[in-house]
Short mmCIF file of C-alpha atoms in Angstrom, two decimals:
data_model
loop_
_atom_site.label_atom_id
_atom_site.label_comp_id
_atom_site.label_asym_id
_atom_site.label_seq_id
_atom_site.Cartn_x
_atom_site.Cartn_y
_atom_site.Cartn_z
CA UNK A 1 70.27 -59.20 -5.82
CA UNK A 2 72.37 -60.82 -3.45
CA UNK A 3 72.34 -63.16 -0.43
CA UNK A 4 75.09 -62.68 1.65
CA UNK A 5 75.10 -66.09 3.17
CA UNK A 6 75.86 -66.06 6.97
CA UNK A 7 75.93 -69.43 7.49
CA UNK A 8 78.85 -71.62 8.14
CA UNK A 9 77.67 -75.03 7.27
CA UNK A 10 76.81 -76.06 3.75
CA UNK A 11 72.87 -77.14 4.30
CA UNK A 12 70.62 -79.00 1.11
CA UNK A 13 67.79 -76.93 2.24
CA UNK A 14 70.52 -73.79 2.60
CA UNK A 15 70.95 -74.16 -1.57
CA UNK A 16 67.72 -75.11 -2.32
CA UNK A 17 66.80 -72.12 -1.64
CA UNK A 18 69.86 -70.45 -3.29
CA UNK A 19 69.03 -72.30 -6.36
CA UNK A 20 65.25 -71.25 -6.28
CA UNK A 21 66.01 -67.69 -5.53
CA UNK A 22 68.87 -67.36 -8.53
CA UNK A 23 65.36 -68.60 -10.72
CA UNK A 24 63.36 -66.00 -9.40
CA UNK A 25 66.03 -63.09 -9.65
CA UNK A 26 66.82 -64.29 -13.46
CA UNK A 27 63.07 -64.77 -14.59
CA UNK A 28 62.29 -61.20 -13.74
CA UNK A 29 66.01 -60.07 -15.17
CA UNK A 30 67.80 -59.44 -12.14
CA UNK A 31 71.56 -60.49 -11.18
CA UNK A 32 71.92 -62.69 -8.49
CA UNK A 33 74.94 -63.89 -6.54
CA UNK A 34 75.69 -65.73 -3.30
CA UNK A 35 78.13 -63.86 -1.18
CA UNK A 36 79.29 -63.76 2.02
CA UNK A 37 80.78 -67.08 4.08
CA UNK A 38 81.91 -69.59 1.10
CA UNK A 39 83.19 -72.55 2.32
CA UNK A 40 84.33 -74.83 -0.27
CA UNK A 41 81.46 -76.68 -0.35
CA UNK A 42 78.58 -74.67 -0.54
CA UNK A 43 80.93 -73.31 -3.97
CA UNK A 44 81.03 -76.63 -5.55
CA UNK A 45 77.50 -76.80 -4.72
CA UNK A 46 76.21 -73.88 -5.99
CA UNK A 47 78.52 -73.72 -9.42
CA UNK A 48 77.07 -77.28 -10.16
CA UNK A 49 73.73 -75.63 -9.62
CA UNK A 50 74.34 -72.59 -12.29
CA UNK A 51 74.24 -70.00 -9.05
CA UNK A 52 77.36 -67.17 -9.10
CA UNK A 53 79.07 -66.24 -6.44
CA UNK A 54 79.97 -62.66 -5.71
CA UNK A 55 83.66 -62.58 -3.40
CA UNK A 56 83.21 -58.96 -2.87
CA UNK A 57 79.62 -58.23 -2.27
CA UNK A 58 81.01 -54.64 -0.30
CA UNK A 59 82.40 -53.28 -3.34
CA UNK A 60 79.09 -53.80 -5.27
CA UNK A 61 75.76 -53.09 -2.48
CA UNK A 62 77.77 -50.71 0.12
CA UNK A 63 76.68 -47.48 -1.16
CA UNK A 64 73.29 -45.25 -0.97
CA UNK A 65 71.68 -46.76 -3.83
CA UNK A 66 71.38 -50.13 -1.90
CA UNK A 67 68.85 -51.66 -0.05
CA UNK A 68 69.86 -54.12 2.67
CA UNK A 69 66.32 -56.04 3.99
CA UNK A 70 66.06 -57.12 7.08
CA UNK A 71 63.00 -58.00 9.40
CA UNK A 72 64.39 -55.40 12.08
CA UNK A 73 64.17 -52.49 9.96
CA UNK A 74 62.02 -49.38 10.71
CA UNK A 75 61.03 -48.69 7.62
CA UNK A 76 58.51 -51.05 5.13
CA UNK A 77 60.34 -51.24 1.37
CA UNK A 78 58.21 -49.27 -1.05
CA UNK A 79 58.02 -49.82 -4.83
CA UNK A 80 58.75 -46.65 -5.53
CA UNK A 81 62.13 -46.84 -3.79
CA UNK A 82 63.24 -49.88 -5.70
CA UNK A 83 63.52 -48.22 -8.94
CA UNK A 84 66.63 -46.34 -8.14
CA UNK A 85 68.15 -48.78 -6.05
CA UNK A 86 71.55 -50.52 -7.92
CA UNK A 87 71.41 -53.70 -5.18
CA UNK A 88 69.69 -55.54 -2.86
CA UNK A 89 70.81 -57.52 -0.34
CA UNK A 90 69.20 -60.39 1.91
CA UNK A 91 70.91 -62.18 4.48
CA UNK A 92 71.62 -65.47 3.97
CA UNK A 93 69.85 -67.07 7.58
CA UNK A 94 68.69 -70.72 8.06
CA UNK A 95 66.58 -71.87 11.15
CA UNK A 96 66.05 -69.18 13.06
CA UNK A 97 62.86 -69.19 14.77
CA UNK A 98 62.42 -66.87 16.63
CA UNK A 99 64.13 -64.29 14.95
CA UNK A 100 67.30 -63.22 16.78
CA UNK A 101 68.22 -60.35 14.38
CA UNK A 102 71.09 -61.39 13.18
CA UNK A 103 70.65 -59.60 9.89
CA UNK A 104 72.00 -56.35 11.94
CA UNK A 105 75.63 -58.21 11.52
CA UNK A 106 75.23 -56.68 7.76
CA UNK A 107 75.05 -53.55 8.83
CA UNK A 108 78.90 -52.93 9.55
CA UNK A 109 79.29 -54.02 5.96
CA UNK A 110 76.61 -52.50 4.30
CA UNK A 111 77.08 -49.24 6.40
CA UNK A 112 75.64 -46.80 3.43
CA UNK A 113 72.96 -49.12 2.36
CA UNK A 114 68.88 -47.64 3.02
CA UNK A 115 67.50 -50.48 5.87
CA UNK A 116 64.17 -51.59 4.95
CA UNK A 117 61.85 -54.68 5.87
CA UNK A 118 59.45 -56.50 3.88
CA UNK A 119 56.95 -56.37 6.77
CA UNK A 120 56.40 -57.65 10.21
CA UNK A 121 57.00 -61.78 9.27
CA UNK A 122 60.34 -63.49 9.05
CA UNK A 123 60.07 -65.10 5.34
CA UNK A 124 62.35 -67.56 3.80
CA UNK A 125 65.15 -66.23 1.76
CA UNK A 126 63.62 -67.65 -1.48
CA UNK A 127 60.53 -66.11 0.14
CA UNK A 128 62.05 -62.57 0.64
CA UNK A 129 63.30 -62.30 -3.03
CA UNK A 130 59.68 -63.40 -4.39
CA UNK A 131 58.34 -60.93 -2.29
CA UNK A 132 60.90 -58.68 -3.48
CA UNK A 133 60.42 -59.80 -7.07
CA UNK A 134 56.20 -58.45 -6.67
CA UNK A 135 57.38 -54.87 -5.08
CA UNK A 136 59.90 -54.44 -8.17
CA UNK A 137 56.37 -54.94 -9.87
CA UNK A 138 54.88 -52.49 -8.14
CA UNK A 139 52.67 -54.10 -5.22
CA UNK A 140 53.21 -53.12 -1.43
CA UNK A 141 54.16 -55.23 1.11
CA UNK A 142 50.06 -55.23 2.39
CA UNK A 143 48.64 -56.07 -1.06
CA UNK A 144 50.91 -59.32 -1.52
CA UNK A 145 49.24 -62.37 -0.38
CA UNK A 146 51.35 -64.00 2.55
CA UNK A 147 51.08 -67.15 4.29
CA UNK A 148 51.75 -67.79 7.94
CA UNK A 149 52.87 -69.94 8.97
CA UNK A 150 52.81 -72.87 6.02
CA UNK A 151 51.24 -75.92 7.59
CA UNK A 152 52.53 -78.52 4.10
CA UNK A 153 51.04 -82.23 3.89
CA UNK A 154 54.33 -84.12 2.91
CA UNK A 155 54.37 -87.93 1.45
CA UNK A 156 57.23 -89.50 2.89
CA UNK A 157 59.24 -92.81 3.75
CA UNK A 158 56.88 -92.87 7.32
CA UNK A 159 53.53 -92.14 5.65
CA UNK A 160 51.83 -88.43 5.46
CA UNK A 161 52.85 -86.21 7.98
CA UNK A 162 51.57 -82.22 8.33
CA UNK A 163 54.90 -79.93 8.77
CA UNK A 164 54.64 -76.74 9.76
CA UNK A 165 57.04 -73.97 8.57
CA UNK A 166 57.58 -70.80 11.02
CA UNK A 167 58.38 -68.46 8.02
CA UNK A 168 56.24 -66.60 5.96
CA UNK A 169 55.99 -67.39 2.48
CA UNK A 170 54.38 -65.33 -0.15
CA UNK A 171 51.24 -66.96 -2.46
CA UNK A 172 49.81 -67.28 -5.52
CA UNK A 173 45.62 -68.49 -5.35
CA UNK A 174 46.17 -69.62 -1.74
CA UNK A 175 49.51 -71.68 -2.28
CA UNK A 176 52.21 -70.69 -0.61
CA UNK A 177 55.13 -70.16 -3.02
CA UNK A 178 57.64 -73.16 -1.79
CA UNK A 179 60.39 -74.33 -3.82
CA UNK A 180 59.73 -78.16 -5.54
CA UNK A 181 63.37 -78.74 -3.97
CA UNK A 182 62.24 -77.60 -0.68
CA UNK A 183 59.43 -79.89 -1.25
CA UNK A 184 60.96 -82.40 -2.42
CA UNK A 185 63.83 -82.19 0.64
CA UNK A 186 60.75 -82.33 3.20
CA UNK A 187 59.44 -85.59 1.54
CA UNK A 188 63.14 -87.35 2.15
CA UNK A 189 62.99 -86.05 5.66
CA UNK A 190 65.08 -83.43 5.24
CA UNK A 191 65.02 -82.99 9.43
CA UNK A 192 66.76 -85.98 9.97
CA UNK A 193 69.00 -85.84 6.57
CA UNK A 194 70.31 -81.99 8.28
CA UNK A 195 70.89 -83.37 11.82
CA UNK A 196 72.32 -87.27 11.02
CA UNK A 197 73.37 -87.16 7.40
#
């Protein structure tokens, strides 16, 4: 698997979700590697963080055996296409609601690759490879249990506050599947820490 990052900033909640993804990919076997724009930064952060980078993601996911996902596609990935695919590739977005699409600046790279979307919702990236992680299991896309949006009651410095994320994140027993370290980001006021800090 890999996220080709497309953004130019170094976020917390940007490797969060890096760092949650790599643990997903890994627990179910899968390489994983952040590609794409790597500014200095977001390297140190992510190699103190155990997640590899990939410099030449082209060489590896632009052929027909790839799958690049992306919201935009016309066609809904099926489990029984994953089997032969060699890669997949998610694009590395943060913050954009609503959608603009710009997953479709992968396609000039990842000209060979099959198109395919995980459904109608925009998910997180950590929430795209979990939902990618229960189709390599075998479930479709309308049998996974998805939550949208994610309203999350967050402790912080202010009190308890409701926050609602416009992303779609896959569930387990009606809990969306967040990352503690996006939780954990959200209860520091991770809003203000992005925009001031």
């Amino acid at each position: 698997m890999v996220v080709d990052n497309m953004e130019v900033r170094a976020s917390k909640w940007a490797v969060e979700e890096y760092v949650e993804s790599s643990r997903v990919a890994k627990s179910i076997g899968a390489e994983f590697y952040v590609s794409g724009i790597i500014t200095p930064e977001l390297e140190a952060l992510l190699a103190r963080r155990g997640v590899e980078l990939l410099l030449d993601s082209r060489s590896l996911c632009n052929r027909p055996d790839s799958i690049l996902l992306d919201l935009w596609a016309e066609k809904t990935l099926d489990p029984l296409e994953v089997w032969g695919a060699k890669c997949f590739v998610i694009g590395g977005i943060m913050g954009d609601h609503p959608p603009r699409g710009r997953t479709r600046l992968l396609y000039d790279k990842y000209p060979y690759a099959a198109k395919r979307n995980l459904g109608r919702l925009q998910f997180s990236v950590d929430g795209a490879v979990k939902m990618l992680a229960k189709i390599l299991a075998g479930m479709h896309v309308n049998e996974a249990e998805i939550i949208y949006p994610v309203s999350l009651e967050v402790k912080g410095h202010l009190g308890t506050v409701i926050v609602e994320l416009p992303y779609a994140y896959p569930a387990e027993s009606g809990r969306p599947m967040i990352a503690e370290g996006v939780r954990r980001l959200l209860e520091r006021g991770i809003m203000w820490d992005e925009t001031f800090g």
